[in-house]
Coordinates of C-alpha atoms and ligand atoms in Angstrom, one line a residue:
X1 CA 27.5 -12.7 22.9
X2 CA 24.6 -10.0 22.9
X3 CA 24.3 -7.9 20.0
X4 CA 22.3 -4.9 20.0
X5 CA 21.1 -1.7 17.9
X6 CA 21.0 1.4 20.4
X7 CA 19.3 4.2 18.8
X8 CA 19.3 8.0 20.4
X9 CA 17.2 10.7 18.9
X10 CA 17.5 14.6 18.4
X11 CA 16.8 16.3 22.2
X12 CA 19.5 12.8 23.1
X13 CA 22.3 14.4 21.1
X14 CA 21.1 17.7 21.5
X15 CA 24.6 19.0 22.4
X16 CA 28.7 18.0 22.8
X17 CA 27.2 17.1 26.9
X18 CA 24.4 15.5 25.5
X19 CA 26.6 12.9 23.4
X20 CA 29.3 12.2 25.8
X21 CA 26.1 11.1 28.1
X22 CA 25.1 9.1 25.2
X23 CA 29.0 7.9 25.0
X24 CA 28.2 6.2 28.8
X25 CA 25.1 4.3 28.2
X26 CA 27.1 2.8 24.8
X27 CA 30.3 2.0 27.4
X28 CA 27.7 0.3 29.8
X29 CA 26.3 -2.2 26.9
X30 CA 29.7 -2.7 25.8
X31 CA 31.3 -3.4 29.1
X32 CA 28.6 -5.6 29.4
X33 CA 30.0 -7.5 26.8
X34 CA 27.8 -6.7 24.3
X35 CA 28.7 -5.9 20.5
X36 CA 26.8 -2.7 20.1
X37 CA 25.9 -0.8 16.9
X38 CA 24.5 2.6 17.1
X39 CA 22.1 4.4 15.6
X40 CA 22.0 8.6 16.3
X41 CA 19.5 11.2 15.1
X42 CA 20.5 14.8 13.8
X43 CA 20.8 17.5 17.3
X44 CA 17.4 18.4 17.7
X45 CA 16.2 21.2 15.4
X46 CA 19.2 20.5 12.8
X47 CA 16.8 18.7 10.5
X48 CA 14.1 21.5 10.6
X49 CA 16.7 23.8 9.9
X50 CA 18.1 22.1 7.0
X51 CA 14.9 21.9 5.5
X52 CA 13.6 25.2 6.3
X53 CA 16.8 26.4 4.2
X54 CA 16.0 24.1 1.0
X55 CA 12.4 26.1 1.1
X56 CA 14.3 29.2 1.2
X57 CA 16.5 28.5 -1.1
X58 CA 13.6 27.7 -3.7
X59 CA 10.0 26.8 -2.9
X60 CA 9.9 24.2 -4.9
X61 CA 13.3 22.6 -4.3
X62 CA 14.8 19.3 -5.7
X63 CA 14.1 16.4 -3.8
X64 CA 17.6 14.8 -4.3
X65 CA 19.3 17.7 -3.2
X66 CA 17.0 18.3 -0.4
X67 CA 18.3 15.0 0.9
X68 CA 21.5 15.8 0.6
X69 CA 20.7 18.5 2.3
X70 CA 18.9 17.1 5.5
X71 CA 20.8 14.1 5.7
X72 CA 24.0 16.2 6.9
X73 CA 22.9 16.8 10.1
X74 CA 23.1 12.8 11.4
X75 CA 27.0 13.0 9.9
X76 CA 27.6 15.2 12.4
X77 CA 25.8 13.5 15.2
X78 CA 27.5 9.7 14.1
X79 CA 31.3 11.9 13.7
X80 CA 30.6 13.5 17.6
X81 CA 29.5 10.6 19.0
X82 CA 32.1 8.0 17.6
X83 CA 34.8 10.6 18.8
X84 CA 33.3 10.6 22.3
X85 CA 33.2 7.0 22.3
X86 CA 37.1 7.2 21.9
X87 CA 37.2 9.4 24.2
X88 CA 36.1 6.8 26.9
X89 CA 38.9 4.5 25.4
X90 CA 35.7 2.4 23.7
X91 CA 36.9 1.7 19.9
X92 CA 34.4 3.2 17.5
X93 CA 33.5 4.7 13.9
X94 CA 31.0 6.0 12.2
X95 CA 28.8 5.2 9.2
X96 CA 27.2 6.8 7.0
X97 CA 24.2 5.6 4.7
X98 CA 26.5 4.8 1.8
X99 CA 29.2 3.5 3.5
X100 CA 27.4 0.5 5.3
X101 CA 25.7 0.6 2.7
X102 CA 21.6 1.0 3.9
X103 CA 20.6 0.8 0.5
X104 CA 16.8 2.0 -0.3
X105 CA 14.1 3.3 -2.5
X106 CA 14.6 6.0 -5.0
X107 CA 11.7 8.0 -3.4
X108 CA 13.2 11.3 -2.5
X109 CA 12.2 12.3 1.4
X110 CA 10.4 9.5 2.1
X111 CA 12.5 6.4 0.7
X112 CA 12.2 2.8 2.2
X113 CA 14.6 0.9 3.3
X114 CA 15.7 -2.5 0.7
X115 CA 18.7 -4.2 2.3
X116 CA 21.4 -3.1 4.1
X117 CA 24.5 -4.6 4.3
X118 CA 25.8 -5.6 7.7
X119 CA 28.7 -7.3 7.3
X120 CA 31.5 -4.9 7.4
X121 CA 29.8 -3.5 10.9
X122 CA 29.7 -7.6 12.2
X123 CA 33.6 -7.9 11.2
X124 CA 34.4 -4.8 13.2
X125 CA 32.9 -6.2 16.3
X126 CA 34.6 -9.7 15.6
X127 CA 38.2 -8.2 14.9
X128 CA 38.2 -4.9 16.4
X129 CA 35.3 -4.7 19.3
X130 CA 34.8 -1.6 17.3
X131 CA 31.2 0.1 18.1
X132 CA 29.5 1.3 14.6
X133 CA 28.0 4.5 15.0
X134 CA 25.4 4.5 12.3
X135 CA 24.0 7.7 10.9
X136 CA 20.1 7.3 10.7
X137 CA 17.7 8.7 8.4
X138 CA 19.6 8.6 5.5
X139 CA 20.0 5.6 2.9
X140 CA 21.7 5.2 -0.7
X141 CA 19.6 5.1 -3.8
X142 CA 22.2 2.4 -5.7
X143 CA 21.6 2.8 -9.4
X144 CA 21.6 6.8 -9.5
X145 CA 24.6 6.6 -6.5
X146 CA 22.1 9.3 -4.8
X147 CA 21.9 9.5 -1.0
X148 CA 18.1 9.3 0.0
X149 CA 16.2 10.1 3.5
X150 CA 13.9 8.0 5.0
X151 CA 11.1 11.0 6.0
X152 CA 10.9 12.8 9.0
X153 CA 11.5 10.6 12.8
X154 CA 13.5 7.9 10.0
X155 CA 16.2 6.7 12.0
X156 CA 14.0 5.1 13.9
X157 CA 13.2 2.6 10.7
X158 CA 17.0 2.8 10.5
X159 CA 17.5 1.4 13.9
X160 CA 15.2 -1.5 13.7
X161 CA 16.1 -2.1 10.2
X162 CA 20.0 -2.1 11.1
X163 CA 18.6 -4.9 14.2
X164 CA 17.2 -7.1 11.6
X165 CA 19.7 -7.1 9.5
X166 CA 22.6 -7.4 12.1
X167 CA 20.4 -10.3 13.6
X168 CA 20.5 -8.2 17.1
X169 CA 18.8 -9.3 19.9
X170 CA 17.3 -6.0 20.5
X171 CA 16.9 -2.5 19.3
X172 CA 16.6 -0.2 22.4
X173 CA 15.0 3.2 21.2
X174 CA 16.2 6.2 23.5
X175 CA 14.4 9.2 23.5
X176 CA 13.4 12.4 25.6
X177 CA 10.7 10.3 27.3
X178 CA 10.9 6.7 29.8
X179 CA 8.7 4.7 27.4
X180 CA 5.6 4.8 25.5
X181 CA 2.4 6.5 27.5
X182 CA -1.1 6.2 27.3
X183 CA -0.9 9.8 25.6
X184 CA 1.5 12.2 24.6
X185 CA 2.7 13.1 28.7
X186 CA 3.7 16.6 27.5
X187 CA -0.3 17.0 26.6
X188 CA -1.7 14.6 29.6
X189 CA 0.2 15.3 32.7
X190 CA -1.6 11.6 34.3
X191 CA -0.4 9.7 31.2
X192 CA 0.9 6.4 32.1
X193 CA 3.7 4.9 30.9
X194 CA 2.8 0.9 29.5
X195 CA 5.3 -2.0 30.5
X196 CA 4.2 -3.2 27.2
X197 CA 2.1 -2.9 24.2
X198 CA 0.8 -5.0 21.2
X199 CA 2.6 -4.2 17.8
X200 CA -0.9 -3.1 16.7
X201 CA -1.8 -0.8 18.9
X202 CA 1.7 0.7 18.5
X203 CA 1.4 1.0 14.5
X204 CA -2.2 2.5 15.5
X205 CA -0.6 4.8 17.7
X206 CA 2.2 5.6 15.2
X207 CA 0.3 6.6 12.4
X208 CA -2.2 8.6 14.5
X209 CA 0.2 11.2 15.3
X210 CA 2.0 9.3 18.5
X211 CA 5.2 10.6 17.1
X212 CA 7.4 8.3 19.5
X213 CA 8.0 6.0 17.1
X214 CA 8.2 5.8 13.0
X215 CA 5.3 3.6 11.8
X216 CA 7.7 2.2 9.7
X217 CA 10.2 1.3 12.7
X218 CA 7.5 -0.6 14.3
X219 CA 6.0 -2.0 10.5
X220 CA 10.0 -3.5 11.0
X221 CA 9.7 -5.0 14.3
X222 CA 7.0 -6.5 13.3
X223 CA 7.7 -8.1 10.3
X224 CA 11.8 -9.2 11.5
X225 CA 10.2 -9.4 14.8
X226 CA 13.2 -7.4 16.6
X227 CA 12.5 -6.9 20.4
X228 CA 12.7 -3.2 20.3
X229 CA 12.0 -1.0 23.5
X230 CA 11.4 2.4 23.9
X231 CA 13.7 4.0 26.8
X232 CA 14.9 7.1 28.3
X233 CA 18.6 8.6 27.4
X234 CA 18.0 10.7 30.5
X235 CA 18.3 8.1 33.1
X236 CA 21.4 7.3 35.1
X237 CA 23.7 5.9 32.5
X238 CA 24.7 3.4 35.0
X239 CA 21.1 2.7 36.5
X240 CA 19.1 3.2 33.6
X241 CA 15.3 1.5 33.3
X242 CA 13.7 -0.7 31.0
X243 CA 11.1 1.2 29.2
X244 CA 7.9 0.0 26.9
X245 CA 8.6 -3.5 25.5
X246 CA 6.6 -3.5 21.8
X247 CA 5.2 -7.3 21.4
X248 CA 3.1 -9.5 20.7
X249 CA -0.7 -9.2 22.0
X250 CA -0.5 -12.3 23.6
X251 CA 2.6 -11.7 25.9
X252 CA 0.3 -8.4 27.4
X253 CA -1.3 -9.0 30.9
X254 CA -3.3 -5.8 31.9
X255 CA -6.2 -5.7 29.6
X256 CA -7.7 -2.8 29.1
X257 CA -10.4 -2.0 26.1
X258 CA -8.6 0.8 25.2
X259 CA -5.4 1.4 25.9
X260 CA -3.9 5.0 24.5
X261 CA -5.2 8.2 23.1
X262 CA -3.4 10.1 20.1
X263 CA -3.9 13.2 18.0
X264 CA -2.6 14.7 15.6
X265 CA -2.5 18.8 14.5
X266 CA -1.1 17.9 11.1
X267 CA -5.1 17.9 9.2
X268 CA -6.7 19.7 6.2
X269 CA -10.2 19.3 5.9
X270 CA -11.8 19.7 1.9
X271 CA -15.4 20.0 1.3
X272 CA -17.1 20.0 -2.3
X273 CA -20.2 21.2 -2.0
X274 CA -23.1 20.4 -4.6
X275 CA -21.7 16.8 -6.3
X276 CA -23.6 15.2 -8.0
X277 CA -25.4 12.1 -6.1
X278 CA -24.6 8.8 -8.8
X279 CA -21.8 6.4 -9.8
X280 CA -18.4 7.5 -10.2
X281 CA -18.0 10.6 -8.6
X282 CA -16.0 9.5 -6.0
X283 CA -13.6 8.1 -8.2
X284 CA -13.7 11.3 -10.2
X285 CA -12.4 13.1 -6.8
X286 CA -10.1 10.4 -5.4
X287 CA -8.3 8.9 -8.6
X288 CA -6.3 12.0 -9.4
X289 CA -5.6 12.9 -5.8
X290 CA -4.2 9.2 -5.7
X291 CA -2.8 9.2 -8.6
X292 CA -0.5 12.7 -7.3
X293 CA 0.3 10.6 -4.6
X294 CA -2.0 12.5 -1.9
X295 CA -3.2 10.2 0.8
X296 CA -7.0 11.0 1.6
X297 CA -7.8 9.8 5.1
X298 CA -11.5 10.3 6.7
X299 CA -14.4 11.1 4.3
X300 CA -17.9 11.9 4.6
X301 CA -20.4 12.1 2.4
X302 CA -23.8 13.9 3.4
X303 CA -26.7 13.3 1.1
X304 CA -28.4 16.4 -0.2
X305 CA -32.6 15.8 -1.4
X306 CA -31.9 16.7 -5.0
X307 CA -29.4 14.0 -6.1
X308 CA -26.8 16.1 -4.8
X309 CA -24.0 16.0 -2.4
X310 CA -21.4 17.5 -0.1
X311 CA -18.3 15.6 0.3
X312 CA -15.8 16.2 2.9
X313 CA -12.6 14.2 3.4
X314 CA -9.0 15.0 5.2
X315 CA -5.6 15.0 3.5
X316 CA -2.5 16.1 5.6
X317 CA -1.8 19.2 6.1
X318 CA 1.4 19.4 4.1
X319 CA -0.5 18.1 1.1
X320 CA -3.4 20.7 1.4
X321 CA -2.9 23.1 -1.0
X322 CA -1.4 20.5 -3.6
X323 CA -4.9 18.8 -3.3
X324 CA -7.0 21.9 -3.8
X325 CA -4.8 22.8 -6.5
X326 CA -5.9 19.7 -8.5
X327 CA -9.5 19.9 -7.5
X328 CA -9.7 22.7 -8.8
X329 CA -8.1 21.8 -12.1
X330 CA -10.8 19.1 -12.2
X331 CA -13.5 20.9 -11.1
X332 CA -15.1 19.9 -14.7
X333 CA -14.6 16.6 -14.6
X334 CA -15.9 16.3 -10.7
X335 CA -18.8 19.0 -11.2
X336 CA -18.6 20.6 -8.0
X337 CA -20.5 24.1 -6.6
X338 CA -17.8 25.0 -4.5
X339 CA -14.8 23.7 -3.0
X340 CA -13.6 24.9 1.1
X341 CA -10.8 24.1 3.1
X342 CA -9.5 24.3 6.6
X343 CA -6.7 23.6 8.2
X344 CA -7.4 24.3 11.5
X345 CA -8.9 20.8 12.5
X346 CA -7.1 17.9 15.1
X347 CA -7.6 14.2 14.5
X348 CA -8.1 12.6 17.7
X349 CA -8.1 9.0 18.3
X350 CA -8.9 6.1 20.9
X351 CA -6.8 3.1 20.0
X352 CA -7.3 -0.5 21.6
X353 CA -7.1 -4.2 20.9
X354 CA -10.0 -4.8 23.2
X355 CA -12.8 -2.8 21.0
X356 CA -12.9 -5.5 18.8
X357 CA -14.7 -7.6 21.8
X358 CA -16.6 -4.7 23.0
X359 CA -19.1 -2.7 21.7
X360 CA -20.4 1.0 21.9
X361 CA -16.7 1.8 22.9
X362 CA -17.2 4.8 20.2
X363 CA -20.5 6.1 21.0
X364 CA -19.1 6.8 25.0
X365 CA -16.8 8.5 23.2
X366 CA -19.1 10.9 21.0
X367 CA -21.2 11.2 24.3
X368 CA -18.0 12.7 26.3
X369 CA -17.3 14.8 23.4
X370 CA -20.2 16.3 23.6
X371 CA -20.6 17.1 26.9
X372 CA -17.7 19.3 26.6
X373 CA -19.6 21.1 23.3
X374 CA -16.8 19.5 21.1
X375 CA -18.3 19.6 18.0
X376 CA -17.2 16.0 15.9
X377 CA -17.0 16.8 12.2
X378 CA -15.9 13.2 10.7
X379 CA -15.3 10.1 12.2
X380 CA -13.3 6.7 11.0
X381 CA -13.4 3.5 12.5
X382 CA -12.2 0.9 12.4
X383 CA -11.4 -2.8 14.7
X384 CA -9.3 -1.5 17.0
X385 CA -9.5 2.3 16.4
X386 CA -11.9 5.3 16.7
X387 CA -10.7 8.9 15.4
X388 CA -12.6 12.4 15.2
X389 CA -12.1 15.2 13.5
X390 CA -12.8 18.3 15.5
X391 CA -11.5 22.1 15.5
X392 CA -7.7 22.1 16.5
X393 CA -8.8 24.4 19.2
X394 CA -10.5 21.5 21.3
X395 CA -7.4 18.9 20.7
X396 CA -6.3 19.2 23.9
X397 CA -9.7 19.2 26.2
X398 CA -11.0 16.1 23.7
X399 CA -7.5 13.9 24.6
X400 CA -7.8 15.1 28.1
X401 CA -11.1 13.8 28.1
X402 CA -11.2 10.6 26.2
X403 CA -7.7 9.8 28.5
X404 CA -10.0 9.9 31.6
X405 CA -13.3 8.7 30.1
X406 CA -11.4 5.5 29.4
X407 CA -9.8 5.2 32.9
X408 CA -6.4 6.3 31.6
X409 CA -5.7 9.0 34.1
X410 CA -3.1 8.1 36.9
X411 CA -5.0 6.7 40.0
Ligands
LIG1 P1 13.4 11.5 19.3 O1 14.0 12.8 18.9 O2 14.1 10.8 20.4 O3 13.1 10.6 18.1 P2 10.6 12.3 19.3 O4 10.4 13.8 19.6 O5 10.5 11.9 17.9 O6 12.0 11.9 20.0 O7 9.5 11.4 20.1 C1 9.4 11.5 21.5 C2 8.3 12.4 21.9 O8 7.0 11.7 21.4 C3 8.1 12.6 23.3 O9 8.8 13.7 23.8 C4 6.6 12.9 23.5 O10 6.2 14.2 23.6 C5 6.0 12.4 22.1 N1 4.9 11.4 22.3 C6 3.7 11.5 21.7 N2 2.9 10.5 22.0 C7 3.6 9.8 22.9 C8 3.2 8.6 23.7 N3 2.0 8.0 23.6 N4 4.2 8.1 24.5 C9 5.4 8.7 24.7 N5 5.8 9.8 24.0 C10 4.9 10.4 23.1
LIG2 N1 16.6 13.9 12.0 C1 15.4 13.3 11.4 C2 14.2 14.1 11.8 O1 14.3 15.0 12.5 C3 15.3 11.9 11.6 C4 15.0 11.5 13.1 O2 15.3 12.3 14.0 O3 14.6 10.4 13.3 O4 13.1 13.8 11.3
LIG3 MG1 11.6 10.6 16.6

């Protein structure tokens, strides 16, 4: 018999409609004869709204509560949806985190998933056809009894998690769009949706702002090697389409040397003017951001002519002020002139399995950007990956043209 993990994010269950649509592409899988669990996001905005209320609350809140704070809104999602399902006359009930149990990390906001234990949703399928309707995003920290959240777009790690460890033969991710596109389509009206791509150029994609799918969703169907596609909750429920298969390079046909454009808004750029040119500065300016937990992405160091230095680098935007704050705290230790920030920059990125067999993929790049008076102020590379940093202003005219510089554009 089929077994599969059906996952349906925010704009999916966005309202009581919204999940009794869900309710019909469940009934198809399960009239099929598959045993289905299901995996449901908060309604869309619930989450923001929860969080934006621990801020008010107090700026700077308690993590645990926080997610017990966020993690309410998929109870009410799993509750509506396993109620619907009833409603069709298809057996169901919910889950929540600690009831499966999904059992995780004790890292407030952000935990990872450590086991979770499937086999009290198995034996409602083998004595009850019973559909489990899983809350994502939410986990159980076991030796404080705390509930945990996986960080924001985590029920997608839940559904591919719950796949592995249910041994399902697929995890089907439905969302507000028909599969994964060459770019963001709200951004790129001629994006074009993929039949397939390669794990890496999806965890590429992932963690260069492509929020379609967690990067730890597809880290998971990677590593379990669940067959997980992205689909669309908005077709027929009764004639719905297949969507973007993830998998393996090898099983991809259409080669292209690059293959999707992403971007992210979410950047803070630091610059510390006047360092001193010898040994151990960086470390002096990247030890105690790593050791607060700050993730520094692109840097750039520009040689001065007296043995001085200005070095720029990016952290997220959410972690900008937190790594100014302990700059400045170590301005001695660093010996800096001056430090600036900005946060209105864009990371945008050309991502492609077929760079690492062709050269000067980049530098068409850098040419296209100019042409357009897009001014690049750091660049990363890598094998399969080129990403700028440019003022936010351009994101949009620097993905449009990268998307058609590559032959991405809809013929
Ligand atoms: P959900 O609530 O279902 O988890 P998300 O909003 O997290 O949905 O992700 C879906 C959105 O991701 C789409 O609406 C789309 O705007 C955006 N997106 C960004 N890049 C891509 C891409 N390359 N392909 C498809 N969607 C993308
Ligand atoms: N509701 C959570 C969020 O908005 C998790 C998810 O939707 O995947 O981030
Ligand atoms: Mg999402």
């Amino acid at each position: 018999m089929t077994r599969l993990v059906m996952k349906f994010g925010g704009t999916s269950v966005a309202n009581v409609q919204r999940i009794r649509n869900v309710a019909r592409h469940v009934k198809r899988e399960v009239d099929a004869g598959a045993d289905v669990a299901v995996v449901v996001s908060a309604m869309a905005g619930k989450t923001d709204e929860l969080a934006a209320w621990c801020k008010e609350a107090a700026p700077l809140y308690d993590q645990r509560e926080y997610d017990a704070v966020v993690a309410a809104g998929e109870q009410v999602t799993a509750g509506l949806l396993a109620i619907a399902l009833q409603q069709l006359g298809v057996p169901a009930r919910s889950w929540l985190g600690w009831q499966a149990p999904i059992l995780t990390s004790d890292a407030h906001g952000a935990a990872r998933i450590t086991s979770i234990e499937g086999a009290k949703i198995i034996e409602g399928f083998a004595l009850r056809r019973e559909v489990a309707v899983v809350a994502g995003f939410q986990g159980l920290h076991e030796p404080t009894g705390r509930i945990t959240t996986l960080g924001r777009g985590g029920s997608d790690t839940s559904a591919v998690a719950l796949a592995a460890a249910i041994n399902a033969d697929r995890c089907d991710i439905y969302t507000d769009v028909d599969g994964v596109y060459t770019t963001d389509p709200r951004v790129v009206h001629k994006a074009r949706r993929m039949e397939r791509i390669a794990f890496e150029e999806m965890l590429e994609m992932a963690s260069l702002g492509a929020k379609v799918l967690q990067v730890r969703s597809v880290e998971a169907a990677l590593v379990h090697k669940v067959p997980t596609y992205v689909r669309s909750s908005f077709d027929d429920p009764e004639r719905p389409n297949s969507g973007t298969l993830i998998c393996n390079e090898e099983d991809i046909m259409e080669t292209k040397v690059v293959t999707g454009v992403a971007f992210s808004r979410d950047e803070a750029q630091i610059t510390l003017r006047r360092v001193a040119d010898k040994p151990g500065v960086a470390a002096a300016v990247f030890l105690p951001l790593a050791e607060a937990g700050v993730n520094v992405d692109m840097i750039v160091q520009v040689a001065g002519e007296d043995a001085m230095t200005d070095m720029t680098f990016t952290v997220s935007a959410a972690e900008f002020e937190r790594a100014r704050t302990i700059l400045e705290k170590a301005k001695d230790s660093i010996g800096y002139a001056s430090l600036t920030g900005a946060n209105d920059v864009a990371k945008v990125s050309a991502i492609g399995i077929g760079m690492r067999s062709h050269a000067g993929v980049a530098a068409e790049g850098f040419k296209a950007l100019a042409e357009k008076g897009i001014n690049i102020r750091a660049i990363t590379t890598s094998e399969i990956k080129f990403s700028v940093l440019i003022d936010a202003a351009y994101t949009e005219l620097a993905v449009h043209t990268l998307h058609a510089l590559y032959g991405l554009d809809k013929g």
